[in-house]
Coordinates of C-alpha atoms in Angstrom, one line a residue:
M64 CA 182.7 62.5 98.3
T65 CA 185.8 62.3 96.1
S66 CA 184.3 64.5 93.4
L67 CA 182.9 66.9 96.0
R68 CA 186.2 67.4 97.7
A69 CA 187.9 67.8 94.4
T70 CA 185.5 70.5 93.3
R71 CA 185.8 72.4 96.5
T72 CA 189.6 72.2 96.5
G73 CA 189.7 73.1 92.9
S74 CA 187.6 76.2 93.5
W75 CA 190.0 77.2 96.3
L76 CA 193.0 76.6 94.1
G77 CA 191.4 78.6 91.3
R78 CA 190.8 81.6 93.7
K79 CA 194.3 81.3 95.0
A80 CA 195.7 81.2 91.5
D81 CA 193.7 84.3 90.6
N82 CA 195.3 86.2 93.5
K83 CA 198.8 85.1 92.5
E84 CA 198.5 85.7 88.8
S85 CA 197.5 88.8 86.9
A86 CA 196.2 86.8 83.9
T87 CA 192.5 86.5 83.5
P88 CA 190.6 83.2 83.9
G89 CA 189.9 83.2 80.1
A90 CA 193.6 83.5 79.3
R91 CA 194.4 80.6 81.7
A92 CA 191.7 78.5 80.2
G93 CA 192.9 79.2 76.7
R94 CA 196.5 78.3 77.5
F95 CA 195.4 75.0 79.1
G96 CA 192.7 74.2 76.6
A97 CA 195.2 73.8 73.7
W98 CA 197.2 71.2 75.6
L99 CA 194.1 69.5 77.0
S100 CA 192.4 69.1 73.6
A101 CA 195.5 67.3 72.3
G102 CA 196.0 65.0 75.3
A103 CA 192.5 64.4 76.6
A104 CA 191.9 61.4 74.2
G105 CA 195.2 59.8 75.3
L106 CA 194.4 60.3 79.0
V107 CA 191.0 58.8 78.6
A108 CA 192.3 55.8 76.7
A109 CA 194.9 55.2 79.4
G110 CA 192.1 55.0 82.0
L111 CA 193.0 58.3 83.7
A112 CA 190.6 60.9 84.9
I113 CA 191.2 64.6 85.0
T114 CA 189.7 66.3 88.1
D115 CA 189.1 70.0 88.6
V116 CA 192.2 70.1 90.9
E117 CA 194.4 68.7 88.2
A118 CA 192.9 70.9 85.5
R119 CA 193.3 74.1 87.4
T120 CA 196.8 73.2 88.7
A121 CA 197.9 72.1 85.3
G122 CA 196.6 75.3 83.8
R123 CA 198.5 77.4 86.4
H124 CA 201.8 75.6 85.8
V125 CA 201.5 75.8 82.0
S126 CA 200.9 79.6 82.2
H127 CA 204.1 79.9 84.3
D128 CA 206.4 77.6 82.2
H129 CA 205.3 78.4 78.7
H130 CA 204.8 81.5 76.6
E131 CA 201.4 82.2 75.2
A132 CA 200.8 80.8 71.6
P133 CA 200.9 83.5 68.9
K134 CA 197.4 84.8 68.1
R135 CA 196.0 83.4 64.8
G136 CA 192.9 84.2 62.8
P137 CA 189.9 81.9 62.7
V138 CA 190.6 78.2 62.5
V139 CA 190.1 76.9 58.9
W140 CA 190.1 73.1 58.6
P141 CA 191.7 71.3 55.6
L142 CA 189.6 69.8 52.9
E143 CA 187.3 66.9 53.9
V144 CA 186.0 64.5 51.2
P145 CA 183.6 61.9 52.6
G146 CA 184.9 58.4 51.9
G147 CA 187.9 59.8 50.0
Q148 CA 191.6 60.2 50.5
Y149 CA 193.9 62.8 48.8
A150 CA 197.5 63.9 48.4
P151 CA 198.6 67.3 47.1
L152 CA 200.9 67.2 44.0
K153 CA 203.1 69.5 42.1
W154 CA 202.2 70.1 38.5
S155 CA 205.3 68.3 37.4
E156 CA 204.1 65.2 39.2
V157 CA 200.8 65.0 37.3
V158 CA 201.4 62.2 34.8
G159 CA 200.5 63.3 31.3
W160 CA 199.7 66.9 32.2
A161 CA 202.1 68.3 29.7
D162 CA 200.8 66.0 26.9
D163 CA 197.2 67.2 27.0
D164 CA 195.8 70.3 25.2
P165 CA 193.9 72.1 27.9
L166 CA 192.2 74.6 25.6
P167 CA 189.1 72.5 24.9
A168 CA 188.8 71.9 28.7
F169 CA 189.1 75.7 29.3
K170 CA 186.2 76.4 27.0
T171 CA 184.2 73.7 28.6
F172 CA 185.0 75.1 32.0
R173 CA 183.8 78.6 30.9
T174 CA 180.5 77.0 29.9
S175 CA 180.1 75.7 33.4
C176 CA 181.0 79.0 34.9
K177 CA 177.8 80.8 33.8
P178 CA 175.4 78.9 36.2
I179 CA 178.1 79.0 38.9
A180 CA 178.4 82.8 38.7
A181 CA 174.6 83.1 38.7
Q182 CA 174.0 80.8 41.7
K183 CA 172.7 82.6 44.8
T184 CA 171.8 79.7 47.1
P185 CA 174.7 78.2 49.1
I186 CA 176.1 74.7 48.2
A187 CA 175.4 71.9 50.7
D188 CA 178.0 71.7 53.4
S189 CA 178.8 68.1 52.6
K190 CA 180.5 69.1 49.4
A191 CA 184.2 69.8 49.8
L192 CA 184.5 72.6 47.2
G193 CA 181.4 74.5 48.3
T194 CA 181.3 77.9 46.4
S195 CA 185.1 78.1 45.9
L196 CA 184.8 77.8 42.1
R197 CA 183.4 81.3 41.9
D198 CA 186.8 83.0 42.0
P199 CA 188.3 80.9 39.2
C200 CA 185.1 81.3 37.2
I201 CA 185.3 85.1 37.5
A202 CA 188.9 84.9 36.3
A203 CA 188.1 82.6 33.4
R204 CA 185.2 84.8 32.2
A205 CA 187.4 87.9 32.4
E206 CA 190.1 86.4 30.1
D207 CA 189.8 85.7 26.4
I208 CA 192.1 82.7 26.0
S209 CA 192.6 81.1 22.5
E210 CA 196.0 79.4 23.0
S211 CA 196.8 76.2 24.7
A212 CA 199.8 77.7 26.6
K213 CA 197.5 80.4 28.0
A214 CA 194.9 77.8 29.0
R215 CA 197.6 75.7 30.8
E216 CA 198.9 78.8 32.5
F217 CA 195.3 79.7 33.7
F218 CA 194.8 76.3 35.4
E219 CA 198.2 76.2 37.0
K220 CA 197.7 79.7 38.3
N221 CA 194.2 79.3 39.8
F222 CA 194.2 75.6 40.9
T223 CA 196.2 73.1 43.0
P224 CA 196.4 69.5 41.8
L225 CA 195.1 66.9 44.3
Q226 CA 195.3 63.2 43.6
I227 CA 192.1 61.7 44.9
S228 CA 190.7 58.2 45.4
R229 CA 188.5 56.1 47.6
I230 CA 189.9 55.3 51.0
G231 CA 192.3 52.3 50.7
E232 CA 192.5 52.5 46.9
D233 CA 195.1 54.0 44.6
A234 CA 192.9 54.5 41.5
G235 CA 189.4 55.3 40.5
F236 CA 187.0 53.8 37.9
V237 CA 185.7 55.2 34.6
T238 CA 182.9 54.1 32.3
G239 CA 181.5 55.8 29.2
Y240 CA 178.1 57.1 27.9
Y241 CA 176.8 58.6 24.8
E242 CA 173.6 60.0 23.2
P243 CA 171.8 57.4 21.1
I244 CA 170.3 58.3 17.7
V245 CA 167.3 56.0 16.9
D246 CA 164.4 56.0 14.5
G247 CA 161.0 56.9 15.8
S248 CA 157.6 58.3 15.1
R249 CA 155.2 60.9 16.5
V250 CA 152.3 58.5 16.2
Q251 CA 151.8 54.8 17.0
T252 CA 152.1 52.4 14.1
D253 CA 152.7 48.7 13.6
V254 CA 156.4 49.4 13.3
Y255 CA 156.7 52.0 16.1
S256 CA 154.7 50.6 19.0
V257 CA 156.9 51.3 22.1
P258 CA 156.0 54.6 23.8
V259 CA 158.5 57.0 25.4
Y260 CA 156.6 58.5 28.3
R261 CA 156.8 62.0 29.8
R262 CA 156.6 62.5 33.6
P263 CA 153.1 61.5 34.8
S264 CA 151.1 64.0 36.8
N265 CA 150.5 61.5 39.7
L266 CA 154.2 61.1 40.3
F267 CA 155.4 62.6 43.6
V268 CA 158.8 63.1 45.2
R269 CA 159.0 64.4 48.8
G270 CA 160.5 67.9 48.8
Y271 CA 159.7 68.6 45.2
S272 CA 156.6 70.0 43.5
Q273 CA 155.2 69.1 40.2
A274 CA 156.3 72.5 38.9
N275 CA 160.0 71.6 39.3
A276 CA 161.8 71.5 36.0
S277 CA 163.3 68.1 36.8
M278 CA 163.3 65.5 39.6
P279 CA 166.2 63.8 41.3
N280 CA 167.6 60.6 39.9
K281 CA 167.7 58.9 43.3
G282 CA 165.3 58.4 46.2
Q283 CA 161.7 57.3 46.7
V284 CA 158.9 58.2 44.3
F285 CA 155.2 57.8 45.1
R286 CA 151.8 57.9 43.4
K287 CA 148.7 59.1 45.1
V288 CA 145.8 56.7 45.8
G289 CA 142.7 58.5 46.8
R290 CA 143.2 61.9 48.5
R291 CA 146.0 61.2 50.9
K292 CA 147.5 57.7 50.5
L293 CA 150.9 57.5 48.9
V294 CA 152.3 54.2 47.5
P295 CA 155.4 53.3 45.6
Y296 CA 155.2 54.1 41.9
Y297 CA 154.7 51.4 39.2
D298 CA 157.8 49.4 38.3
R299 CA 159.1 48.6 34.8
A300 CA 157.0 45.5 34.4
E301 CA 153.8 47.3 35.4
I302 CA 154.5 50.2 33.0
E303 CA 155.4 47.9 30.1
D304 CA 152.1 46.0 30.7
G305 CA 150.2 49.3 30.3
A306 CA 149.7 50.8 33.8
I307 CA 149.9 54.4 32.5
A308 CA 148.9 53.8 28.9
G309 CA 146.2 55.9 27.3
R310 CA 146.8 59.1 29.4
G311 CA 148.4 61.1 26.6
L312 CA 151.9 60.9 28.1
E313 CA 153.6 59.6 24.9
V314 CA 156.3 61.9 23.5
V315 CA 157.4 59.6 20.6
W316 CA 157.1 56.0 19.6
L317 CA 160.1 53.6 19.1
K318 CA 160.6 50.3 17.4
S319 CA 161.7 48.1 20.3
Q320 CA 161.9 48.0 24.1
T321 CA 165.7 47.5 23.7
D322 CA 166.0 50.9 22.1
L323 CA 164.1 52.4 25.0
L324 CA 166.2 50.6 27.6
F325 CA 169.4 52.0 26.2
I326 CA 168.0 55.5 25.9
Q327 CA 167.0 55.3 29.6
I328 CA 170.5 54.1 30.6
Q329 CA 172.1 57.0 28.7
G330 CA 169.6 59.6 29.8
S331 CA 169.1 61.4 26.5
A332 CA 168.6 60.6 22.8
R333 CA 168.0 62.0 19.4
I334 CA 164.9 60.6 17.8
K335 CA 165.0 60.7 14.0
L336 CA 161.5 60.9 12.5
E337 CA 160.4 59.6 9.2
D338 CA 160.4 63.1 7.6
G339 CA 164.1 63.5 8.6
S340 CA 163.5 65.9 11.5
I341 CA 165.1 65.3 14.9
V342 CA 163.3 65.2 18.3
R343 CA 165.6 65.7 21.3
I344 CA 164.6 64.2 24.6
N345 CA 166.3 64.4 28.0
Y346 CA 165.9 62.8 31.4
D347 CA 163.1 64.2 33.5
A348 CA 162.2 61.8 36.3
H349 CA 162.3 58.1 37.4
N350 CA 159.9 55.8 39.2
G351 CA 161.9 55.4 42.4
Y352 CA 163.5 52.0 42.0
P353 CA 167.3 51.5 42.0
Y354 CA 169.0 50.8 38.7
T355 CA 170.0 47.2 38.2
P356 CA 172.6 46.6 35.4
V357 CA 171.3 44.0 33.1
G358 CA 174.9 43.2 32.1
R359 CA 175.5 42.0 35.6
V360 CA 172.6 39.5 35.3
L361 CA 174.1 38.1 32.1
I362 CA 177.5 37.7 33.9
E363 CA 175.9 36.0 36.9
R364 CA 174.1 33.6 34.7
N365 CA 177.3 32.8 32.7
I366 CA 175.7 34.0 29.5
V367 CA 178.4 36.5 28.7
P368 CA 181.9 36.4 30.3
K369 CA 182.8 39.3 32.4
D370 CA 185.8 40.4 30.3
Q371 CA 183.7 40.4 27.2
M372 CA 180.7 42.4 28.6
S373 CA 179.7 45.5 26.7
M374 CA 176.5 47.2 25.5
Q375 CA 176.9 45.6 22.1
K376 CA 176.9 42.1 23.7
I377 CA 173.7 43.0 25.6
R378 CA 172.0 44.3 22.5
E379 CA 173.0 41.2 20.5
Y380 CA 171.5 38.9 23.2
M381 CA 168.3 40.8 23.4
E382 CA 167.8 40.8 19.6
Q383 CA 168.5 37.1 19.4
S384 CA 166.3 36.1 22.4
P385 CA 163.2 38.4 22.5
D386 CA 161.4 36.3 25.3
A387 CA 164.5 36.2 27.4
A388 CA 165.1 39.9 26.8
K389 CA 161.7 40.7 28.3
E390 CA 162.6 38.8 31.5
L391 CA 166.1 40.4 31.6
R392 CA 164.7 43.9 31.3
R393 CA 162.3 43.4 34.2
F394 CA 165.2 42.6 36.5
N395 CA 165.8 46.3 36.3
R396 CA 162.7 47.7 37.9
S397 CA 163.9 51.3 37.3
Y398 CA 162.0 53.3 34.7
V399 CA 162.9 56.7 33.3
F400 CA 160.6 59.4 32.0
F401 CA 161.7 62.1 29.5
R402 CA 160.9 65.6 28.4
E403 CA 161.3 67.1 24.9
V404 CA 164.0 69.8 24.7
K405 CA 164.4 72.5 22.1
L406 CA 167.9 71.7 20.7
A407 CA 169.1 71.8 17.2
A408 CA 170.0 68.5 15.4
D409 CA 173.8 69.1 15.8
D410 CA 173.7 70.5 19.4
E411 CA 175.2 68.4 22.1
A412 CA 173.0 66.9 24.9
V413 CA 172.4 69.0 28.0
G414 CA 173.8 67.6 31.3
A415 CA 172.4 67.8 34.8
Q416 CA 174.2 71.1 35.3
G417 CA 171.9 72.6 32.6
V418 CA 174.7 73.3 30.1
P419 CA 175.5 71.5 26.8
L420 CA 178.0 68.7 27.2
T421 CA 181.3 68.5 25.3
A422 CA 182.3 65.2 23.8
G423 CA 185.5 63.9 25.3
R424 CA 185.7 66.7 27.9
S425 CA 182.5 66.3 30.0
I426 CA 182.1 63.7 32.7
A427 CA 179.3 62.7 35.1
V428 CA 180.3 62.5 38.7
D429 CA 178.8 61.8 42.1
R430 CA 176.6 64.8 42.8
S431 CA 176.5 64.2 46.5
L432 CA 180.3 64.7 46.7
H433 CA 181.3 67.0 43.9
V434 CA 180.3 70.4 42.5
Y435 CA 179.4 70.8 38.9
G436 CA 182.2 72.7 37.1
T437 CA 185.1 71.0 39.0
P438 CA 188.0 70.1 36.7
F439 CA 189.4 66.5 36.9
F440 CA 192.6 65.3 35.1
I441 CA 192.0 61.6 34.3
E442 CA 194.9 59.3 33.4
G443 CA 194.8 55.7 32.4
N444 CA 194.9 53.1 29.5
L445 CA 191.4 52.7 28.0
P446 CA 190.0 50.6 25.2
I447 CA 189.3 53.5 22.9
E448 CA 190.4 52.2 19.6
S449 CA 189.2 48.6 20.0
D450 CA 188.0 46.1 22.6
T451 CA 191.6 45.0 23.4
S452 CA 193.5 48.2 23.0
N453 CA 195.2 50.1 25.8
T454 CA 195.0 53.6 24.4
P455 CA 196.7 56.2 26.7
F456 CA 194.0 58.5 28.0
R457 CA 195.3 61.7 29.6
K458 CA 192.8 64.5 29.5
L459 CA 191.5 67.4 31.6
M460 CA 187.7 66.9 32.1
I461 CA 184.9 69.0 33.6
A462 CA 182.2 67.7 35.8
Q463 CA 178.8 68.6 34.2
D464 CA 176.5 65.7 34.6
T465 CA 175.6 62.9 37.1
G466 CA 174.1 59.4 37.1
S467 CA 172.5 57.1 39.7
A468 CA 175.3 54.5 39.2
I469 CA 178.1 57.1 39.6
I470 CA 179.1 56.8 43.2
G471 CA 182.4 57.7 44.9
P472 CA 185.0 60.4 45.0
A473 CA 187.0 59.0 42.1
R474 CA 184.2 57.7 39.8
A475 CA 183.4 59.2 36.4
D476 CA 181.3 58.5 33.3
I477 CA 182.9 60.0 30.2
Y478 CA 180.7 61.5 27.6
F479 CA 181.8 60.5 24.1
G480 CA 179.1 62.3 22.0
A481 CA 176.2 61.0 19.8
G482 CA 175.8 58.2 17.4
A483 CA 176.8 54.6 16.9
D484 CA 180.6 55.2 16.9
A485 CA 180.4 57.0 20.2
G486 CA 178.2 54.2 21.5
R487 CA 180.7 51.6 20.6
V488 CA 183.5 53.4 22.5
A489 CA 181.4 54.2 25.5
G490 CA 180.0 50.6 25.6
R491 CA 183.3 48.9 26.2
L492 CA 184.7 51.3 28.9
K493 CA 184.9 49.8 32.4
N494 CA 188.5 50.5 33.4
P495 CA 190.5 51.8 36.4
A496 CA 192.1 55.2 36.0
R497 CA 193.8 57.8 38.3
F498 CA 192.0 61.0 39.2
V499 CA 193.6 64.4 39.9
M500 CA 191.1 66.9 41.1
L501 CA 192.0 70.6 40.4
L502 CA 191.3 72.4 43.6
P503 CA 190.8 76.2 43.8
N504 CA 193.8 77.8 45.5
S505 CA 191.5 79.1 48.3
L506 CA 191.1 75.5 49.5
D507 CA 194.7 74.5 49.3
P508 CA 195.0 71.9 52.1
V509 CA 198.7 72.7 52.7
A510 CA 198.1 76.4 53.2
R511 CA 194.9 75.8 55.2
G512 CA 196.8 73.4 57.4
K513 CA 199.2 76.1 58.6
T514 CA 196.3 78.0 60.3
M515 CA 195.4 75.0 62.4
P516 CA 196.2 75.5 66.1
L517 CA 198.9 73.2 67.4
P518 CA 198.9 71.8 71.0
E519 CA 201.1 73.4 73.6
D520 CA 204.4 71.8 74.8
R521 CA 204.2 68.9 77.2
P522 CA 203.6 69.9 80.8
S523 CA 206.5 70.6 83.0
A524 CA 208.3 68.1 85.2
T525 CA 206.4 69.4 88.2
I526 CA 203.1 68.5 86.6
A527 CA 204.4 65.1 85.6
K528 CA 205.3 64.4 89.2
L529 CA 201.9 65.6 90.5
F530 CA 199.9 63.6 88.0
P531 CA 202.0 60.6 86.8
Q532 CA 200.5 58.9 83.8
T533 CA 201.2 55.3 84.8
E534 CA 199.6 52.3 83.4
P535 CA 196.8 50.8 85.4
S536 CA 197.8 47.8 87.6
K537 CA 197.1 44.4 86.0
E538 CA 196.2 43.0 89.4
A539 CA 192.5 43.0 90.1
P540 CA 191.7 45.8 92.6
K541 CA 190.3 44.9 95.9
E542 CA 186.6 45.3 96.3
P543 CA 186.0 48.6 98.1
V544 CA 182.9 47.1 99.9
K545 CA 184.9 44.3 101.5
E546 CA 187.8 46.6 102.4
A547 CA 185.4 49.1 104.0
A548 CA 183.6 46.3 105.8
K549 CA 186.9 45.1 107.3
E550 CA 187.6 48.7 108.5
V551 CA 184.2 48.9 110.1
S552 CA 184.7 45.6 111.8
K553 CA 188.0 46.8 113.3
D554 CA 186.3 50.0 114.5
S555 CA 183.4 48.1 116.0
A556 CA 185.8 45.8 118.0
K557 CA 187.4 48.9 119.4
G558 CA 184.1 50.4 120.4
G559 CA 184.1 52.9 117.5
L560 CA 180.3 52.6 117.0
S561 CA 177.8 53.5 119.6
K562 CA 175.2 50.8 120.6
D563 CA 172.5 53.5 120.5
Q564 CA 173.4 54.4 116.9
P565 CA 170.7 53.2 114.3
A566 CA 171.5 50.1 112.2
A567 CA 171.4 52.2 109.0
A568 CA 174.1 54.6 110.4
Q569 CA 176.3 51.6 111.3
T570 CA 176.3 50.4 107.7
P571 CA 179.2 51.7 105.7
A572 CA 178.4 54.0 102.8
A573 CA 180.4 51.9 100.4
A574 CA 178.1 49.0 101.0
T575 CA 175.1 50.8 99.6
A576 CA 176.9 52.7 96.8
P577 CA 177.1 51.3 93.3
A578 CA 180.1 49.4 92.1
V579 CA 183.1 51.5 91.1
A580 CA 184.8 51.1 87.8
A581 CA 187.8 48.7 87.8
T582 CA 190.2 51.5 86.8
A583 CA 189.1 54.0 89.4
P584 CA 191.2 54.4 92.5
V585 CA 189.8 52.6 95.6
A586 CA 188.7 55.0 98.3
Q587 CA 190.2 54.2 101.7
A588 CA 187.8 53.8 104.6
V589 CA 188.0 56.7 107.1
P590 CA 187.7 55.5 110.8
L591 CA 184.8 57.1 112.6
P592 CA 185.5 59.1 115.8
E593 CA 185.3 57.4 119.2
A594 CA 181.9 57.5 120.9
R595 CA 181.5 59.8 123.9
P596 CA 181.9 57.9 127.2
K597 CA 178.8 57.6 129.4
T598 CA 179.2 59.3 132.8
A599 CA 177.4 58.4 136.0
P600 CA 174.7 60.8 137.1
D601 CA 175.4 63.1 140.1
V602 CA 173.3 61.5 142.9
A603 CA 173.2 64.6 145.1
S604 CA 172.1 66.9 142.3
A605 CA 169.5 64.4 141.3
A606 CA 168.0 64.3 144.8
T607 CA 167.5 68.0 144.9
V608 CA 165.8 68.3 141.6
K609 CA 162.1 67.7 141.7
P610 CA 160.7 65.4 139.1
D611 CA 159.0 67.3 136.3
T612 CA 156.8 66.2 133.5
P613 CA 157.5 66.9 129.8
R614 CA 154.2 69.0 129.8
R615 CA 155.5 71.4 132.4
K616 CA 158.9 71.8 130.6
R617 CA 157.2 72.6 127.3
H618 CA 154.9 75.0 129.1
H619 CA 157.9 76.7 130.6
R620 CA 159.6 77.1 127.3
R621 CA 156.4 78.6 125.7
T622 CA 156.1 81.1 128.5
R623 CA 159.7 82.1 128.1
H624 CA 159.2 82.6 124.4
R625 CA 156.2 84.8 125.0
Q626 CA 158.1 86.9 127.5

């Protein structure tokens, strides 16, 4: 009954307000909606309920006491980075920004701009930058910059620095990768007996066809058994034992499984053949199992201390213990397939964006969060010169690649080039670093925040008196059923209920209703009206009236109806 009364009263108040005010219902709703959206959460948390009467009355008072908010354009929300936090900076606050030469980064950025400008399909909504890099790319391709000062001016003009990290952390994390150069052969020999496989034809990924140029580096992968049945693909142990051997899938042959493992970790390689020519291979697909770092297994077994772990330590252990190396490899069930790419011997490897990487300026990032081509300024002290050195690293980098182990808003894998020297530097990197993401000006969170609608002023004193926001009583409320039963008992003692009334009607409604929430106001029992008194029949009148049967009365009524 309470909600029904409130609805009816609210409708009447609304019609009355329409007669008193010249404003349209849409305008009244708009004025109240801004205040309600800001305060509704607090009201619900306090255990209060807003009825139609309160809403309509509050809306009417707000329209009288406050001016209408200035009209704005469409609401544009600030930047949202899943799992990340950020803080806008001034360029003078970016540590090391003035010490770096941004010209190599500008050239790398222009390389990324070509696929960005040619992209026609929209970016996933979960990515914060979306398609906002198109405007800076158009500006970069229109300018011919060959000086460091001009390159710095370009970035400062078209981007806003934004310090970014994982929620609750003040820094990110960086590692390194490189392109191995190993010896190999086109044919199997006694020396070269480890095959590098291309993607098998019976490998399937949901949502991708076999005609796709490349497959994702995460997610489930299946193989078909019979006509319809799909099962997980072979793991590393099964493939090493020959599960797909003899199908003509071999691209090249290597000397050891350790060489293949490191090539699979890096994602690309240069295979130097016996005649001096170079075969370039790149990542093409994987078998669907998550990557397990073999270095972590060595640390957990106390074989290599955590502070001394590097790719060189892993290689040394595997070369010294071939049998243990086989077991260690198989802890990582992930297996990578490659394709041969047509690159010159001195060309850099191609990243996941499809463009050549730049040593010292390209990074791999979390593709689910970031957009290829995004500039990041990374600052930290890294072991570049030796295992124990703290070389200042302050460089502007461009996101052009990805990796299955690269997860998070402030996580990067720095590309150091090809060869043994690059491998030594990349192998010892596992350090914290601070990330500053360069945000296109169109997504400036400070400017976008100014377009957000603000709540109206607090309601007037009249509204506060009508609907006081008091804390709920700590005392346990009386049970409405018992209170109603007491009222009914009082009324029954006074003769408030007729003896002829059915038992169901004598039962109070509160006794059959479900229990009310503890914070809801207790409805007061309404006394029923007194029963009509019974009067004695008029004896004289009764004597003159002839007894009549119900059949004759019904016949009389039917006759009258026909007449």
